[in-house]
Structures are given as structure tokens and as C-alpha cells.
Amino acid sequence: MILPIYLYGHPVLRKVTKDISLDYPGLKPLLDNMFETLYNADGVGLAAPQIGLEDRILVVDMTSLSDREPSFKDFKRVFINAYITEQDGAEEAVEEGCLSIPDIHEQTLRKNRIRISYLDENLQPHDEVFEGYKARVIQHEYDHLEGIMFVDRISGIRKQMIRSKLNKIMKGEVRCHYKVKIAPGK
Ligand code: NI
């Protein structure tokens, strides 16, 4: 099922998510819905707050970018109860976008390497290191689990320049090819 993606300005996107219990009801259909929603919106990552849930879950599928980097070919992952335990390496600015902030792309500074502990879709624990663009995508989605959005990480001047666009997104005044949801009362 394709779910609406919550837009910038919705309060759920500012919540710090909570760990899910190991007997979370409907986990498998929820993950299926998250991937379906992600593919429908042509994204590479989606976090639970973007579909209105305060659960510590993110999904990533970078297989559509495999012509750019062969190691993305089977890079489809679920990260449950995820915690980044190390963030290091060179800091690099690369253009990012976000399904919750349509039509805005900005250079965003991130560290090049992360270590993350998480459970996979079968609730098996992992502790893994990622580098480069994989680390970037995971960090972007991980930020959502902490109530942070990529526009929080861009320069103050750039943020001022996109302020009116952000205000429009908050009111749902944006063209989008996927279903979206705005904050109540906006
Ligand atoms: Ni995002």
C-alpha cells in the first residue's frame, strides 16, 4: 500500500523516534508499505516519521543507482532500532533532497564514514560500517529518526534563501507526483 508522505512542517517530523518492541504487530506489512511508498516516490530512503510514525525504523534501497556505483546493486536494507555509534572521516558537501521537502536540493555537509547498530527485517542484530554515499543516505534517513531534516544542516544563508519555498511546502503549496500530507491546520 502506498502511504502519503508527510511534508516539512508536520510536527511528527520533529519527534525523536522510539525503539519498537520485538513483537511489533504488522512489522512485515509496514516494511512492505514503506518500500512501496519509497519506490512510488522515486526515492532511495524513507524513515518512519515520513509516514507519520514515531518508530525507530528506516529503509534504504539504492539499487536504482547501481549504474553509478556497482556496490549499490543489491543495497536494499532495513534498519530497525538503529543507532549510529561512530561518525568520522572527511566532511564532504554533496547535494541532497528529501521526499518530505519536494523540489529543494542543497549542498549538505556530512561525515564520510559511520558505524551503526541495528536490527534487520528479521530482527537479527548487526553492527556495521558504511562509507561514502551509502553512509550519506543512511545518515540522512537516520536524522529523520532524531527529528532532524537536511535543511537543518545547510548554511544559514542558504536556509534564508529557501525560507519562502519551505513556507509554501508547509502549506502544501507544492507540486508533487506522490501523495503527501501536511500538518493539520496549515
Ligand atoms: Ni529525507
PDB file of N, CA and C in Angstrom, residues 64-144:
ATOM      1  N   SER A  64      18.605   1.420  -7.593  1.00  0.00           N
ATOM      2  CA  SER A  64      18.348   2.204  -8.814  1.00  0.00           C
ATOM      3  C   SER A  64      19.566   3.060  -9.194  1.00  0.00           C
ATOM      4  N   LEU A  65      20.521   3.196  -8.275  1.00  0.00           N
ATOM      5  CA  LEU A  65      21.720   3.988  -8.557  1.00  0.00           C
ATOM      6  C   LEU A  65      22.915   3.107  -8.919  1.00  0.00           C
ATOM      7  N   SER A  66      22.643   1.836  -9.251  1.00  0.00           N
ATOM      8  CA  SER A  66      23.760   0.897  -9.418  1.00  0.00           C
ATOM      9  C   SER A  66      24.604   1.192 -10.659  1.00  0.00           C
ATOM     10  N   ASP A  67      24.058   1.959 -11.624  1.00  0.00           N
ATOM     11  CA  ASP A  67      24.896   2.313 -12.775  1.00  0.00           C
ATOM     12  C   ASP A  67      25.971   3.322 -12.366  1.00  0.00           C
ATOM     13  N   ARG A  68      25.738   4.012 -11.272  1.00  0.00           N
ATOM     14  CA  ARG A  68      26.681   4.996 -10.779  1.00  0.00           C
ATOM     15  C   ARG A  68      27.762   4.313  -9.938  1.00  0.00           C
ATOM     16  N   GLU A  69      27.403   3.236  -9.276  1.00  0.00           N
ATOM     17  CA  GLU A  69      28.361   2.555  -8.386  1.00  0.00           C
ATOM     18  C   GLU A  69      27.892   1.098  -8.235  1.00  0.00           C
ATOM     19  N   PRO A  70      28.693   0.152  -8.748  1.00  0.00           N
ATOM     20  CA  PRO A  70      28.260  -1.251  -8.760  1.00  0.00           C
ATOM     21  C   PRO A  70      27.887  -1.805  -7.378  1.00  0.00           C
ATOM     22  N   SER A  71      28.502  -1.297  -6.326  1.00  0.00           N
ATOM     23  CA  SER A  71      28.215  -1.864  -4.995  1.00  0.00           C
ATOM     24  C   SER A  71      26.813  -1.495  -4.497  1.00  0.00           C
ATOM     25  N   PHE A  72      26.103  -0.609  -5.225  1.00  0.00           N
ATOM     26  CA  PHE A  72      24.721  -0.274  -4.840  1.00  0.00           C
ATOM     27  C   PHE A  72      23.740  -1.332  -5.373  1.00  0.00           C
ATOM     28  N   LYS A  73      24.233  -2.246  -6.198  1.00  0.00           N
ATOM     29  CA  LYS A  73      23.371  -3.141  -6.967  1.00  0.00           C
ATOM     30  C   LYS A  73      22.352  -3.909  -6.114  1.00  0.00           C
ATOM     31  N   ASP A  74      22.816  -4.419  -4.971  1.00  0.00           N
ATOM     32  CA  ASP A  74      21.850  -5.137  -4.123  1.00  0.00           C
ATOM     33  C   ASP A  74      21.720  -4.463  -2.765  1.00  0.00           C
ATOM     34  N   PHE A  75      21.903  -3.149  -2.772  1.00  0.00           N
ATOM     35  CA  PHE A  75      21.872  -2.439  -1.490  1.00  0.00           C
ATOM     36  C   PHE A  75      20.452  -2.007  -1.127  1.00  0.00           C
ATOM     37  N   LYS A  76      19.703  -2.980  -0.629  1.00  0.00           N
ATOM     38  CA  LYS A  76      18.353  -2.741  -0.122  1.00  0.00           C
ATOM     39  C   LYS A  76      18.354  -3.197   1.330  1.00  0.00           C
ATOM     40  N   ARG A  77      18.109  -2.270   2.242  1.00  0.00           N
ATOM     41  CA  ARG A  77      18.264  -2.609   3.657  1.00  0.00           C
ATOM     42  C   ARG A  77      17.153  -2.028   4.519  1.00  0.00           C
ATOM     43  N   VAL A  78      16.904  -2.733   5.608  1.00  0.00           N
ATOM     44  CA  VAL A  78      16.001  -2.261   6.659  1.00  0.00           C
ATOM     45  C   VAL A  78      16.839  -2.044   7.916  1.00  0.00           C
ATOM     46  N   PHE A  79      16.671  -0.905   8.567  1.00  0.00           N
ATOM     47  CA  PHE A  79      17.377  -0.599   9.814  1.00  0.00           C
ATOM     48  C   PHE A  79      16.331  -0.321  10.898  1.00  0.00           C
ATOM     49  N   ILE A  80      16.246  -1.244  11.846  1.00  0.00           N
ATOM     50  CA  ILE A  80      15.276  -1.122  12.942  1.00  0.00           C
ATOM     51  C   ILE A  80      16.029  -0.857  14.234  1.00  0.00           C
ATOM     52  N   ASN A  81      15.465   0.002  15.072  1.00  0.00           N
ATOM     53  CA  ASN A  81      16.116   0.376  16.349  1.00  0.00           C
ATOM     54  C   ASN A  81      17.589   0.720  16.112  1.00  0.00           C
ATOM     55  N   ALA A  82      17.796   1.549  15.112  1.00  0.00           N
ATOM     56  CA  ALA A  82      19.145   1.885  14.653  1.00  0.00           C
ATOM     57  C   ALA A  82      19.779   2.969  15.519  1.00  0.00           C
ATOM     58  N   TYR A  83      21.071   2.787  15.765  1.00  0.00           N
ATOM     59  CA  TYR A  83      21.855   3.807  16.470  1.00  0.00           C
ATOM     60  C   TYR A  83      23.214   3.958  15.811  1.00  0.00           C
ATOM     61  N   ILE A  84      23.524   5.165  15.384  1.00  0.00           N
ATOM     62  CA  ILE A  84      24.866   5.452  14.870  1.00  0.00           C
ATOM     63  C   ILE A  84      25.786   5.621  16.071  1.00  0.00           C
ATOM     64  N   THR A  85      26.853   4.818  16.103  1.00  0.00           N
ATOM     65  CA  THR A  85      27.754   4.835  17.256  1.00  0.00           C
ATOM     66  C   THR A  85      29.068   5.548  16.945  1.00  0.00           C
ATOM     67  N   GLU A  86      29.388   5.679  15.653  1.00  0.00           N
ATOM     68  CA  GLU A  86      30.590   6.428  15.256  1.00  0.00           C
ATOM     69  C   GLU A  86      30.275   7.180  13.977  1.00  0.00           C
ATOM     70  N   GLN A  87      30.809   8.388  13.897  1.00  0.00           N
ATOM     71  CA  GLN A  87      30.694   9.206  12.683  1.00  0.00           C
ATOM     72  C   GLN A  87      32.044   9.864  12.504  1.00  0.00           C
ATOM     73  N   ASP A  88      32.784   9.467  11.465  1.00  0.00           N
ATOM     74  CA  ASP A  88      34.085  10.115  11.288  1.00  0.00           C
ATOM     75  C   ASP A  88      34.466  10.146   9.809  1.00  0.00           C
ATOM     76  N   GLY A  89      35.737  10.379   9.549  1.00  0.00           N
ATOM     77  CA  GLY A  89      36.168  10.533   8.159  1.00  0.00           C
ATOM     78  C   GLY A  89      36.021  11.974   7.721  1.00  0.00           C
ATOM     79  N   ALA A  90      36.362  12.221   6.460  1.00  0.00           N
ATOM     80  CA  ALA A  90      36.324  13.574   5.917  1.00  0.00           C
ATOM     81  C   ALA A  90      34.882  14.075   5.855  1.00  0.00           C
ATOM     82  N   GLU A  91      34.732  15.391   6.023  1.00  0.00           N
ATOM     83  CA  GLU A  91      33.422  16.003   5.865  1.00  0.00           C
ATOM     84  C   GLU A  91      33.286  16.485   4.431  1.00  0.00           C
ATOM     85  N   GLU A  92      32.172  16.125   3.817  1.00  0.00           N
ATOM     86  CA  GLU A  92      32.006  16.445   2.408  1.00  0.00           C
ATOM     87  C   GLU A  92      30.629  17.072   2.197  1.00  0.00           C
ATOM     88  N   ALA A  93      30.563  18.054   1.293  1.00  0.00           N
ATOM     89  CA  ALA A  93      29.274  18.660   0.950  1.00  0.00           C
ATOM     90  C   ALA A  93      28.784  18.059  -0.363  1.00  0.00           C
ATOM     91  N   VAL A  94      27.617  17.461  -0.340  1.00  0.00           N
ATOM     92  CA  VAL A  94      27.012  16.864  -1.533  1.00  0.00           C
ATOM     93  C   VAL A  94      25.545  17.291  -1.559  1.00  0.00           C
ATOM     94  N   GLU A  95      25.001  17.475  -2.758  1.00  0.00           N
ATOM     95  CA  GLU A  95      23.614  17.897  -2.879  1.00  0.00           C
ATOM     96  C   GLU A  95      22.665  16.800  -2.401  1.00  0.00           C
ATOM     97  N   GLU A  96      21.733  17.187  -1.561  1.00  0.00           N
ATOM     98  CA  GLU A  96      20.713  16.245  -1.076  1.00  0.00           C
ATOM     99  C   GLU A  96      19.328  16.804  -1.324  1.00  0.00           C
ATOM    100  N   GLY A  97      18.376  15.884  -1.368  1.00  0.00           N
ATOM    101  CA  GLY A  97      16.970  16.255  -1.402  1.00  0.00           C
ATOM    102  C   GLY A  97      16.244  15.369  -0.416  1.00  0.00           C
ATOM    103  N   CYS A  98      14.933  15.560  -0.281  1.00  0.00           N
ATOM    104  CA  CYS A  98      14.173  14.779   0.686  1.00  0.00           C
ATOM    105  C   CYS A  98      12.727  14.696   0.210  1.00  0.00           C
ATOM    106  N   LEU A  99      12.135  13.517   0.297  1.00  0.00           N
ATOM    107  CA  LEU A  99      10.751  13.350  -0.152  1.00  0.00           C
ATOM    108  C   LEU A  99       9.785  14.208   0.663  1.00  0.00           C
ATOM    109  N   SER A 100      10.174  14.602   1.875  1.00  0.00           N
ATOM    110  CA  SER A 100       9.324  15.463   2.703  1.00  0.00           C
ATOM    111  C   SER A 100       9.542  16.949   2.400  1.00  0.00           C
ATOM    112  N   ILE A 101      10.522  17.250   1.546  1.00  0.00           N
ATOM    113  CA  ILE A 101      10.834  18.648   1.184  1.00  0.00           C
ATOM    114  C   ILE A 101      10.976  18.712  -0.336  1.00  0.00           C
ATOM    115  N   PRO A 102       9.854  18.536  -1.063  1.00  0.00           N
ATOM    116  CA  PRO A 102       9.945  18.412  -2.520  1.00  0.00           C
ATOM    117  C   PRO A 102      10.569  19.646  -3.175  1.00  0.00           C
ATOM    118  N   ASP A 103      11.303  19.387  -4.268  1.00  0.00           N
ATOM    119  CA  ASP A 103      11.833  20.465  -5.112  1.00  0.00           C
ATOM    120  C   ASP A 103      12.941  21.283  -4.478  1.00  0.00           C
ATOM    121  N   ILE A 104      13.476  20.854  -3.373  1.00  0.00           N
ATOM    122  CA  ILE A 104      14.593  21.590  -2.783  1.00  0.00           C
ATOM    123  C   ILE A 104      15.807  20.669  -2.736  1.00  0.00           C
ATOM    124  N   HIS A 105      16.906  21.160  -3.275  1.00  0.00           N
ATOM    125  CA  HIS A 105      18.155  20.386  -3.278  1.00  0.00           C
ATOM    126  C   HIS A 105      19.259  21.325  -2.830  1.00  0.00           C
ATOM    127  N   GLU A 106      19.990  20.903  -1.813  1.00  0.00           N
ATOM    128  CA  GLU A 106      21.016  21.789  -1.257  1.00  0.00           C
ATOM    129  C   GLU A 106      22.255  20.988  -0.887  1.00  0.00           C
ATOM    130  N   GLN A 107      23.394  21.638  -1.009  1.00  0.00           N
ATOM    131  CA  GLN A 107      24.656  21.047  -0.562  1.00  0.00           C
ATOM    132  C   GLN A 107      24.594  20.827   0.941  1.00  0.00           C
ATOM    133  N   THR A 108      24.865  19.607   1.350  1.00  0.00           N
ATOM    134  CA  THR A 108      24.721  19.238   2.757  1.00  0.00           C
ATOM    135  C   THR A 108      26.005  18.572   3.246  1.00  0.00           C
ATOM    136  N   LEU A 109      26.538  19.092   4.338  1.00  0.00           N
ATOM    137  CA  LEU A 109      27.798  18.571   4.895  1.00  0.00           C
ATOM    138  C   LEU A 109      27.541  17.310   5.712  1.00  0.00           C
ATOM    139  N   ARG A 110      28.307  16.259   5.418  1.00  0.00           N
ATOM    140  CA  ARG A 110      28.228  15.058   6.251  1.00  0.00           C
ATOM    141  C   ARG A 110      29.588  14.394   6.320  1.00  0.00           C
ATOM    142  N   LYS A 111      29.772  13.636   7.413  1.00  0.00           N
ATOM    143  CA  LYS A 111      30.972  12.820   7.561  1.00  0.00           C
ATOM    144  C   LYS A 111      30.899  11.653   6.587  1.00  0.00           C
ATOM    145  N   ASN A 112      32.069  11.144   6.224  1.00  0.00           N
ATOM    146  CA  ASN A 112      32.169  10.137   5.173  1.00  0.00           C
ATOM    147  C   ASN A 112      31.963   8.700   5.650  1.00  0.00           C
ATOM    148  N   ARG A 113      32.061   8.483   6.975  1.00  0.00           N
ATOM    149  CA  ARG A 113      32.033   7.102   7.480  1.00  0.00           C
ATOM    150  C   ARG A 113      31.194   7.035   8.745  1.00  0.00           C
ATOM    151  N   ILE A 114      30.381   5.980   8.818  1.00  0.00           N
ATOM    152  CA  ILE A 114      29.589   5.773  10.037  1.00  0.00           C
ATOM    153  C   ILE A 114      29.684   4.320  10.484  1.00  0.00           C
ATOM    154  N   ARG A 115      29.428   4.137  11.763  1.00  0.00           N
ATOM    155  CA  ARG A 115      29.222   2.793  12.296  1.00  0.00           C
ATOM    156  C   ARG A 115      27.824   2.803  12.895  1.00  0.00           C
ATOM    157  N   ILE A 116      27.049   1.766  12.602  1.00  0.00           N
ATOM    158  CA  ILE A 116      25.647   1.765  13.026  1.00  0.00           C
ATOM    159  C   ILE A 116      25.263   0.377  13.550  1.00  0.00           C
ATOM    160  N   SER A 117      24.549   0.364  14.660  1.00  0.00           N
ATOM    161  CA  SER A 117      23.999  -0.905  15.166  1.00  0.00           C
ATOM    162  C   SER A 117      22.497  -0.889  14.903  1.00  0.00           C
ATOM    163  N   TYR A 118      21.970  -2.029  14.498  1.00  0.00           N
ATOM    164  CA  TYR A 118      20.560  -2.071  14.111  1.00  0.00           C
ATOM    165  C   TYR A 118      20.079  -3.510  14.038  1.00  0.00           C
ATOM    166  N   LEU A 119      18.773  -3.663  13.925  1.00  0.00           N
ATOM    167  CA  LEU A 119      18.168  -4.955  13.645  1.00  0.00           C
ATOM    168  C   LEU A 119      17.695  -4.944  12.192  1.00  0.00           C
ATOM    169  N   ASP A 120      17.835  -6.072  11.523  1.00  0.00           N
ATOM    170  CA  ASP A 120      17.322  -6.146  10.148  1.00  0.00           C
ATOM    171  C   ASP A 120      15.840  -6.550  10.162  1.00  0.00           C
ATOM    172  N   GLU A 121      15.284  -6.813   8.982  1.00  0.00           N
ATOM    173  CA  GLU A 121      13.849  -7.111   8.877  1.00  0.00           C
ATOM    174  C   GLU A 121      13.467  -8.393   9.612  1.00  0.00           C
ATOM    175  N   ASN A 122      14.461  -9.262   9.863  1.00  0.00           N
ATOM    176  CA  ASN A 122      14.201 -10.485  10.634  1.00  0.00           C
ATOM    177  C   ASN A 122      14.563 -10.310  12.107  1.00  0.00           C
ATOM    178  N   LEU A 123      14.806  -9.059  12.484  1.00  0.00           N
ATOM    179  CA  LEU A 123      15.153  -8.687  13.859  1.00  0.00           C
ATOM    180  C   LEU A 123      16.494  -9.280  14.301  1.00  0.00           C
ATOM    181  N   GLN A 124      17.342  -9.577  13.317  1.00  0.00           N
ATOM    182  CA  GLN A 124      18.702 -10.021  13.633  1.00  0.00           C
ATOM    183  C   GLN A 124      19.592  -8.796  13.840  1.00  0.00           C
ATOM    184  N   PRO A 125      20.429  -8.807  14.903  1.00  0.00           N
ATOM    185  CA  PRO A 125      21.263  -7.642  15.181  1.00  0.00           C
ATOM    186  C   PRO A 125      22.498  -7.556  14.271  1.00  0.00           C
ATOM    187  N   HIS A 126      22.876  -6.329  13.939  1.00  0.00           N
ATOM    188  CA  HIS A 126      24.078  -6.068  13.135  1.00  0.00           C
ATOM    189  C   HIS A 126      24.821  -4.878  13.707  1.00  0.00           C
ATOM    190  N   ASP A 127      26.109  -4.843  13.451  1.00  0.00           N
ATOM    191  CA  ASP A 127      26.943  -3.701  13.807  1.00  0.00           C
ATOM    192  C   ASP A 127      27.873  -3.513  12.616  1.00  0.00           C
ATOM    193  N   GLU A 128      27.651  -2.449  11.855  1.00  0.00           N
ATOM    194  CA  GLU A 128      28.272  -2.372  10.539  1.00  0.00           C
ATOM    195  C   GLU A 128      28.835  -0.979  10.267  1.00  0.00           C
ATOM    196  N   VAL A 129      29.853  -0.945   9.408  1.00  0.00           N
ATOM    197  CA  VAL A 129      30.457   0.322   8.995  1.00  0.00           C
ATOM    198  C   VAL A 129      30.058   0.593   7.545  1.00  0.00           C
ATOM    199  N   PHE A 130      29.679   1.831   7.249  1.00  0.00           N
ATOM    200  CA  PHE A 130      29.363   2.240   5.879  1.00  0.00           C
ATOM    201  C   PHE A 130      30.155   3.494   5.539  1.00  0.00           C
ATOM    202  N   GLU A 131      30.506   3.606   4.259  1.00  0.00           N
ATOM    203  CA  GLU A 131      31.280   4.764   3.832  1.00  0.00           C
ATOM    204  C   GLU A 131      30.646   5.396   2.600  1.00  0.00           C
ATOM    205  N   GLY A 132      31.095   6.619   2.311  1.00  0.00           N
ATOM    206  CA  GLY A 132      30.709   7.277   1.070  1.00  0.00           C
ATOM    207  C   GLY A 132      29.211   7.551   0.987  1.00  0.00           C
ATOM    208  N   TYR A 133      28.658   7.322  -0.213  1.00  0.00           N
ATOM    209  CA  TYR A 133      27.270   7.710  -0.454  1.00  0.00           C
ATOM    210  C   TYR A 133      26.287   6.861   0.350  1.00  0.00           C
ATOM    211  N   LYS A 134      26.642   5.596   0.609  1.00  0.00           N
ATOM    212  CA  LYS A 134      25.786   4.772   1.476  1.00  0.00           C
ATOM    213  C   LYS A 134      25.694   5.405   2.862  1.00  0.00           C
ATOM    214  N   ALA A 135      26.843   5.828   3.377  1.00  0.00           N
ATOM    215  CA  ALA A 135      26.870   6.462   4.706  1.00  0.00           C
ATOM    216  C   ALA A 135      26.042   7.743   4.693  1.00  0.00           C
ATOM    217  N   ARG A 136      26.101   8.473   3.580  1.00  0.00           N
ATOM    218  CA  ARG A 136      25.327   9.715   3.471  1.00  0.00           C
ATOM    219  C   ARG A 136      23.826   9.439   3.505  1.00  0.00           C
ATOM    220  N   VAL A 137      23.383   8.489   2.691  1.00  0.00           N
ATOM    221  CA  VAL A 137      21.943   8.194   2.626  1.00  0.00           C
ATOM    222  C   VAL A 137      21.444   7.695   3.991  1.00  0.00           C
ATOM    223  N   ILE A 138      22.220   6.815   4.605  1.00  0.00           N
ATOM    224  CA  ILE A 138      21.808   6.296   5.919  1.00  0.00           C
ATOM    225  C   ILE A 138      21.763   7.437   6.940  1.00  0.00           C
ATOM    226  N   GLN A 139      22.744   8.327   6.900  1.00  0.00           N
ATOM    227  CA  GLN A 139      22.742   9.453   7.852  1.00  0.00           C
ATOM    228  C   GLN A 139      21.556  10.373   7.634  1.00  0.00           C
ATOM    229  N   HIS A 140      21.202  10.593   6.365  1.00  0.00           N
ATOM    230  CA  HIS A 140      20.039  11.436   6.059  1.00  0.00           C
ATOM    231  C   HIS A 140      18.779  10.827   6.679  1.00  0.00           C
ATOM    232  N   GLU A 141      18.593   9.514   6.454  1.00  0.00           N
ATOM    233  CA  GLU A 141      17.400   8.856   6.999  1.00  0.00           C
ATOM    234  C   GLU A 141      17.467   8.770   8.522  1.00  0.00           C
ATOM    235  N   TYR A 142      18.664   8.535   9.029  1.00  0.00           N
ATOM    236  CA  TYR A 142      18.853   8.449  10.484  1.00  0.00           C
ATOM    237  C   TYR A 142      18.493   9.782  11.152  1.00  0.00           C
ATOM    238  N   ASP A 143      18.870  10.872  10.507  1.00  0.00           N
ATOM    239  CA  ASP A 143      18.480  12.196  11.021  1.00  0.00           C
ATOM    240  C   ASP A 143      16.971  12.267  11.248  1.00  0.00           C
ATOM    241  N   HIS A 144      16.197  11.724  10.305  1.00  0.00           N
ATOM    242  CA  HIS A 144      14.732  11.736  10.470  1.00  0.00           C
ATOM    243  C   HIS A 144      14.321  11.053  11.773  1.00  0.00           C
TER     244      HIS A 144
END
